[in-house]
mmCIF file of C-alpha atoms in Angstrom:
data_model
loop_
_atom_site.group_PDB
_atom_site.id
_atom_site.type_symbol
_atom_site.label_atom_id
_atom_site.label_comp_id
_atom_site.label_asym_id
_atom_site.label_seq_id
_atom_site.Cartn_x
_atom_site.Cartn_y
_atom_site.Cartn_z
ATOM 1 C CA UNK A 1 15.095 24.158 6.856
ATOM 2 C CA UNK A 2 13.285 25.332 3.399
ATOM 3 C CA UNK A 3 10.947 28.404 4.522
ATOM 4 C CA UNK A 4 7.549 26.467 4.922
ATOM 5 C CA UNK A 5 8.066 23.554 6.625
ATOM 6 C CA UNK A 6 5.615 21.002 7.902
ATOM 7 C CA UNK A 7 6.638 18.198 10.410
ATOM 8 C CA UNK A 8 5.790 15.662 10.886
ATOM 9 C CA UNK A 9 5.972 14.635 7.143
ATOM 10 C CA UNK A 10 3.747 11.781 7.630
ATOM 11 C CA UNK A 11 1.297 11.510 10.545
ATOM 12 C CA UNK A 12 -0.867 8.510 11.105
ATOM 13 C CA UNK A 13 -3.913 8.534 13.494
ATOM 14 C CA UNK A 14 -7.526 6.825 14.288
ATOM 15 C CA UNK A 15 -10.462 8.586 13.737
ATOM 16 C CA UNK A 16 -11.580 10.531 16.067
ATOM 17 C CA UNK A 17 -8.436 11.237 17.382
ATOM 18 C CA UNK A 18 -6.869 14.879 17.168
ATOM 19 C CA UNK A 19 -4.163 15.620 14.572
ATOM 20 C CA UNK A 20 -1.534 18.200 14.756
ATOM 21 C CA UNK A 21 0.776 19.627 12.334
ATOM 22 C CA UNK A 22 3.642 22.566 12.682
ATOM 23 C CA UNK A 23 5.096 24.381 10.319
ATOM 24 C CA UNK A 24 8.398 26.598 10.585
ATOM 25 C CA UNK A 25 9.769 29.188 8.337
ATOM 26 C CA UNK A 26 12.639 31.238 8.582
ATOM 27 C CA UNK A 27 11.915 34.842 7.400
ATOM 28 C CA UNK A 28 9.668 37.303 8.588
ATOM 29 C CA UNK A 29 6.072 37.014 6.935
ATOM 30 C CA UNK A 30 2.808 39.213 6.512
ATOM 31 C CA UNK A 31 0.398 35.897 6.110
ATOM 32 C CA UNK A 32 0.712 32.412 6.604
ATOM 33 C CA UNK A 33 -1.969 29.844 4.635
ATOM 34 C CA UNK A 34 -2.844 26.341 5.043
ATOM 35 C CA UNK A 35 -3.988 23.912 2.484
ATOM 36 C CA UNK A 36 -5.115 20.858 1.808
ATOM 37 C CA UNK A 37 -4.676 18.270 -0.911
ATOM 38 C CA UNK A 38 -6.410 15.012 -1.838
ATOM 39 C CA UNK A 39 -4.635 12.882 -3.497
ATOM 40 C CA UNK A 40 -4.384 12.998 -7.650
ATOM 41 C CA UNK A 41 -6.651 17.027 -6.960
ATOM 42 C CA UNK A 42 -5.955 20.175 -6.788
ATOM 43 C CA UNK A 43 -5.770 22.471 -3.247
ATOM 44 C CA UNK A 44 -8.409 23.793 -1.492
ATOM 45 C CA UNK A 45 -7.377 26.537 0.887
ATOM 46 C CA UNK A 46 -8.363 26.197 4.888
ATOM 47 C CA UNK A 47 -7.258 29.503 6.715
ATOM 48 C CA UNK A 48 -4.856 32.387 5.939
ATOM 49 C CA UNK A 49 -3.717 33.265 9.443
ATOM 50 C CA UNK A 50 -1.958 37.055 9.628
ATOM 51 C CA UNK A 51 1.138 38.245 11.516
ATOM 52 C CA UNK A 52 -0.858 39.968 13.578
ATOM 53 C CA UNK A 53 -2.994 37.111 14.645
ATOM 54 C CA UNK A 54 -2.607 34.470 17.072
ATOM 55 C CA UNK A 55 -5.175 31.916 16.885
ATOM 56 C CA UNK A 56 -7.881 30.745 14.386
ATOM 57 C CA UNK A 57 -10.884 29.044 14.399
ATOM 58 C CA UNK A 58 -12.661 27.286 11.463
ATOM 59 C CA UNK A 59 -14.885 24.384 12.266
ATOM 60 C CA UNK A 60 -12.668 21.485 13.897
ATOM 61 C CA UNK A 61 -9.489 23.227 12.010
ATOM 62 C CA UNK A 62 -7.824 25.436 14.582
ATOM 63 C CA UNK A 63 -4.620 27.545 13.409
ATOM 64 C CA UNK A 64 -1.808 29.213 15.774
ATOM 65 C CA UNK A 65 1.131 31.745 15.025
ATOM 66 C CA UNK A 66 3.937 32.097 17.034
ATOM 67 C CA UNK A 67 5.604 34.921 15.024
ATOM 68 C CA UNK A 68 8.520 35.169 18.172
ATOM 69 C CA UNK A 69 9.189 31.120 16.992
ATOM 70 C CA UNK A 70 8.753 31.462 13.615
ATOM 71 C CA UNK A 71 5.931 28.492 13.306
ATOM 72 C CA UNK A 72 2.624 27.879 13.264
ATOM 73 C CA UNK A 73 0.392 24.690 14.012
ATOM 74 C CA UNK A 74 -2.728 23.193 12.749
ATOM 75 C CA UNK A 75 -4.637 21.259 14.395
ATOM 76 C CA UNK A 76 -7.928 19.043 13.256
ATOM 77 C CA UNK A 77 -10.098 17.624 15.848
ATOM 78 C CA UNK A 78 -12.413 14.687 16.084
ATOM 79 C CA UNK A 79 -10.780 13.464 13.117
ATOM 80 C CA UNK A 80 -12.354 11.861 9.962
ATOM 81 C CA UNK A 81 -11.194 9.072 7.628
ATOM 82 C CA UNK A 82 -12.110 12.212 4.923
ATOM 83 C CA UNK A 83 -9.790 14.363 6.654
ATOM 84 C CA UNK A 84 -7.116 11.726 5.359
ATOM 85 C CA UNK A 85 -4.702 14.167 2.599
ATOM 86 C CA UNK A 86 -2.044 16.507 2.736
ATOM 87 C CA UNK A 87 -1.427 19.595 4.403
ATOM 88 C CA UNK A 88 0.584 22.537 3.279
ATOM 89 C CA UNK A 89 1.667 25.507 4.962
ATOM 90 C CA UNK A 90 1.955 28.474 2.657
ATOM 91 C CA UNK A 91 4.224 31.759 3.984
ATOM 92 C CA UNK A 92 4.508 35.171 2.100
ATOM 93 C CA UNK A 93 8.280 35.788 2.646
ATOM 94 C CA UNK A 94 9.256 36.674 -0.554
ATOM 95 C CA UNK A 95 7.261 39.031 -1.759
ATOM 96 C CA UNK A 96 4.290 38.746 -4.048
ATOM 97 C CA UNK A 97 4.069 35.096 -4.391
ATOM 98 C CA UNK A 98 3.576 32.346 -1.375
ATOM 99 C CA UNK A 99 5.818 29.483 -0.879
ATOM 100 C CA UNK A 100 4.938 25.840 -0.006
ATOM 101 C CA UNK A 101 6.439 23.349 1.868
ATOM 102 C CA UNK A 102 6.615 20.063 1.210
ATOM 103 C CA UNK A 103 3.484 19.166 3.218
ATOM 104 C CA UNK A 104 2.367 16.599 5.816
ATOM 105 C CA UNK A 105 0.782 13.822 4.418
ATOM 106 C CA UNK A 106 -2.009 12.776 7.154
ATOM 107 C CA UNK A 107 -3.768 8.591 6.994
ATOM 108 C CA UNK A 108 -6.647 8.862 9.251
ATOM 109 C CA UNK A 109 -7.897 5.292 9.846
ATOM 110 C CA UNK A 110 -11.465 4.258 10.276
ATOM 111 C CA UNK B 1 -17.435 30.317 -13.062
ATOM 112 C CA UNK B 2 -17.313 27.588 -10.725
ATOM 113 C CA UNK B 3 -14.006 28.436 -9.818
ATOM 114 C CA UNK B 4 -10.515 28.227 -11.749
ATOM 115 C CA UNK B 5 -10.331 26.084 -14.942
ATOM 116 C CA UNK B 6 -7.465 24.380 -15.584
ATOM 117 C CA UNK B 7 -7.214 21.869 -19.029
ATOM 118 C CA UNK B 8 -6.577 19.617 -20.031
ATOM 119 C CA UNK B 9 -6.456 17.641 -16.986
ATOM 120 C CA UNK B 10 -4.109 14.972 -18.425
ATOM 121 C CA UNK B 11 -1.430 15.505 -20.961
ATOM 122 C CA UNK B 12 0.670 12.955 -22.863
ATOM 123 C CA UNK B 13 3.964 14.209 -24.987
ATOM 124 C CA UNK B 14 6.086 12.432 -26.631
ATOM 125 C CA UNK B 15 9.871 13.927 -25.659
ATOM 126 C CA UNK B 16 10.509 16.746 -28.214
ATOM 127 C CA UNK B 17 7.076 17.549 -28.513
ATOM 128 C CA UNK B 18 5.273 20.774 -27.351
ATOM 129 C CA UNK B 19 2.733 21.318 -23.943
ATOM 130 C CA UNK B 20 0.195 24.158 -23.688
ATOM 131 C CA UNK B 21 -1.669 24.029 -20.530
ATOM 132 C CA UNK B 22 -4.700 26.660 -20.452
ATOM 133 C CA UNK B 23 -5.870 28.072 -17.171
ATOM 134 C CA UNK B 24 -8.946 30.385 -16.627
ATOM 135 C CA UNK B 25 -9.098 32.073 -13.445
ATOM 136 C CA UNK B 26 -12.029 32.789 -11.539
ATOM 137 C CA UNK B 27 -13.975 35.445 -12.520
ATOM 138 C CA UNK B 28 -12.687 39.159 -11.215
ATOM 139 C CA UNK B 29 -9.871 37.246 -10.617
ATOM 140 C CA UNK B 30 -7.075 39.324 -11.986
ATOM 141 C CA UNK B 31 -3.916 37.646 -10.830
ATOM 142 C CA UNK B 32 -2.698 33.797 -11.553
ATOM 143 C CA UNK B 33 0.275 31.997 -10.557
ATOM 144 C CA UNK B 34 1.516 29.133 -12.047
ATOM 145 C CA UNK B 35 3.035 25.876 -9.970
ATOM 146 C CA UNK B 36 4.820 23.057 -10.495
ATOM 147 C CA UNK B 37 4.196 19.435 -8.288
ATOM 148 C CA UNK B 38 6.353 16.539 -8.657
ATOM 149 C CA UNK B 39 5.293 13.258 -7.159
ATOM 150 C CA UNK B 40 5.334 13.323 -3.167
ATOM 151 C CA UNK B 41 6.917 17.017 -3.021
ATOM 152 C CA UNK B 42 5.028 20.178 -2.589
ATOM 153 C CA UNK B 43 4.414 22.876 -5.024
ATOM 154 C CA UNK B 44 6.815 25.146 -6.605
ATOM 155 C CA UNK B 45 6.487 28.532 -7.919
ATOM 156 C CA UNK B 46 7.133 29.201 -11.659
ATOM 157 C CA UNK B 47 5.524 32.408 -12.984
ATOM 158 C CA UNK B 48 3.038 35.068 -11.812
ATOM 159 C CA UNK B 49 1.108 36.905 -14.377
ATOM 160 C CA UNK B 50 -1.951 39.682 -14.410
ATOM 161 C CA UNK B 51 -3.135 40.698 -17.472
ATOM 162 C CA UNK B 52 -0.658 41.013 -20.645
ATOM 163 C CA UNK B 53 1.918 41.291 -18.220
ATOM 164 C CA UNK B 54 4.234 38.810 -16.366
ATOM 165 C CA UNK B 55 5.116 40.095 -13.031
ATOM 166 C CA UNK B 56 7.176 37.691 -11.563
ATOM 167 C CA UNK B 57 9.200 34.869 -13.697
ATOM 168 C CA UNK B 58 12.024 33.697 -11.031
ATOM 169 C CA UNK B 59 10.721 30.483 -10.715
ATOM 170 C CA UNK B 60 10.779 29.693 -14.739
ATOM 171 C CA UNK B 61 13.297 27.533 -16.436
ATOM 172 C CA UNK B 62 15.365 29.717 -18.476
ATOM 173 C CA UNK B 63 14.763 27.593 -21.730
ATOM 174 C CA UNK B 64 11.466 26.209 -23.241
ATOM 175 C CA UNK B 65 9.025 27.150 -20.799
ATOM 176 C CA UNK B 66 6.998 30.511 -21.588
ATOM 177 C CA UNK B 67 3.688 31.887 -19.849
ATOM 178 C CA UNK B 68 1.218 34.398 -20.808
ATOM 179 C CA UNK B 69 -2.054 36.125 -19.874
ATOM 180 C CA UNK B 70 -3.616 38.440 -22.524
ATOM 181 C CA UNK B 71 -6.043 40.594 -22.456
ATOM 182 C CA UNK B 72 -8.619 37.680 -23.868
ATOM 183 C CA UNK B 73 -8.730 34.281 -22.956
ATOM 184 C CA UNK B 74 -7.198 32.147 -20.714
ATOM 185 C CA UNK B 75 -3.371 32.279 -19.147
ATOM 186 C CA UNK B 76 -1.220 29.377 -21.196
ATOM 187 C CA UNK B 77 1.886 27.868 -20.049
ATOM 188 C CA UNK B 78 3.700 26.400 -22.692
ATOM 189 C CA UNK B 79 6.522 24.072 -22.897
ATOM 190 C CA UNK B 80 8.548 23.750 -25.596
ATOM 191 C CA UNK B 81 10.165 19.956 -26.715
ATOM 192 C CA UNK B 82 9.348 18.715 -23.513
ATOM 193 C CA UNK B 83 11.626 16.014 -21.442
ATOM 194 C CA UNK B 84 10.665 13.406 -18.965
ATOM 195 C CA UNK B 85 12.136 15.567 -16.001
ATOM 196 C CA UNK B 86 8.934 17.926 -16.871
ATOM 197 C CA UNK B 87 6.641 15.176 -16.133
ATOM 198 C CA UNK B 88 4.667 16.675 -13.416
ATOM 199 C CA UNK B 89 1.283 18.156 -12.284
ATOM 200 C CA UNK B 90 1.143 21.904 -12.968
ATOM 201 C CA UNK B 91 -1.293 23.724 -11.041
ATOM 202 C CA UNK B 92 -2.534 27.274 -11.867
ATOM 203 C CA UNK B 93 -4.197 29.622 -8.834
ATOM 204 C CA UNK B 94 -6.094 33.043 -9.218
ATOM 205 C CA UNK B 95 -6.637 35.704 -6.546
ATOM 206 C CA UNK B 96 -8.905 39.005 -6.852
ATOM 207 C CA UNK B 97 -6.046 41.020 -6.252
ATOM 208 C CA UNK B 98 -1.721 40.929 -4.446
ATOM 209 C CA UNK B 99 -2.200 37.406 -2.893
ATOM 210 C CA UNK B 100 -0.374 38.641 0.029
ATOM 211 C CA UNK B 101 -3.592 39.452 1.310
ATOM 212 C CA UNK B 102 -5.598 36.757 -0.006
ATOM 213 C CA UNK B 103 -5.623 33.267 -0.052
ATOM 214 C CA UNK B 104 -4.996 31.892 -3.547
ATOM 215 C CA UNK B 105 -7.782 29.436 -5.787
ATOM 216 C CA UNK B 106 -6.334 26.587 -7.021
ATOM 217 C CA UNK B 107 -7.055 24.889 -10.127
ATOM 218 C CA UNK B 108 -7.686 21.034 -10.307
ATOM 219 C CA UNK B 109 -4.459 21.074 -12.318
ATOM 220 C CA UNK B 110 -2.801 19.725 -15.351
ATOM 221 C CA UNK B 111 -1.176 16.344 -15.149
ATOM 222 C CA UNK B 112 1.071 15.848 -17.692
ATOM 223 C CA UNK B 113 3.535 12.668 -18.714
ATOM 224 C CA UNK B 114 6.658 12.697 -21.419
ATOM 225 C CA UNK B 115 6.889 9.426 -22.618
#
């Protein structure tokens, strides 16, 4: 696997319903980001989680890192048809610069 | 500064002609990255620039694609007698300082289409 990888890479749920995406990497990292994209826009960052850290907490978005795994999860609860995108994970491993992976592309449907 | 500029937001070239997509980070922002998104794939990593310098090119083509930052204005990516393999959307990110510790701005990006 590519460092940065999210699985599933298409996840469809109802709303309301909780959604959860994982992302592996292979290399050790200082930070690991998640984003979202609608589709045809740009990305709009969610949480930057460090190595350090193990959990965190933004509104329904809840982040993990399992640094002994090498992954981390996000997961959305209560679920909204505007929660429907893609979602990136974003790791630090080489250097100065943060690498994507080719994203989970979430349907929520009303 | 609402946040980090990118324009145009749609380009058209004809093959062989020449792109020049403008991005203005957010302000205090010293540091922007460039990306590159093809349809249904994630983003990859071109250049990383601060002011009049270009700190990390390893994701560049080697021919016809160039990026700047000066001292004035806006960071440009330019691509020389483009091909339809460049069609793509090219995003453009900003952070106050090493990103490492930060989480990165995006642009709304540039679309852009070789016909």
């Amino acid at each position: 696997s590519q460092q940065g990888e999210e699985d599933p890479q298409a996840l469809s749920i109802q709303e309301g319903e909780n959604a959860t995406m994982n992302c592996s990497y292979k290399t050790s990292i200082n930070n690991l980001q998640w984003y979202r994209q609608n589709s045809g826009r740009g990305l709009v960052h969610l949480i930057l989680i460090r190595s350090n850290e193990r959990e965190k907490h933004s509104g329904r978005l809840r982040v993990t890192l399992d640094t002994s795994k090498k992954s981390s999860s996000l997961l959305i609860t209560a679920s909204r048809a505007a929660d429907t995108a893609s979602y990136f994970c974003a790791t630090d491993a080489e250097g100065q610069n943060f690498v994507f992976g080719p994203g989970t592309r979430l349907s929520v449907l009303p | 500064n609402a946040g980090v500029m990118q324009n145009p937001r749609h380009l058209v070239r004809r093959r062989g002609q020449e792109a020049r997509l403008r991005c203005s980070p957010m302000k205090g922002h010293s540091h922007v990255y460039w990306y590159r998104q093809l349809p249904e794939e994630g983003l990859k990593f071109m250049v990383y620039l601060q002011k009049e310098n270009i700190i990390d090119e390893s994701g560049m083509p080697k021919e016809r694609f160039s990026a700047e930052f000066p001292k004035e204005g806006p960071s440009i990516l330019r691509i020389q007698q483009v091909v339809r393999g460049d069609s793509a959307a090219y995003f453009c990110a900003s952070s106050p300082e090493v990103s490492v510790f930060y989480g990165y701005t995006f642009g709304s990006g540039t679309r852009l289409t070789v016909v």
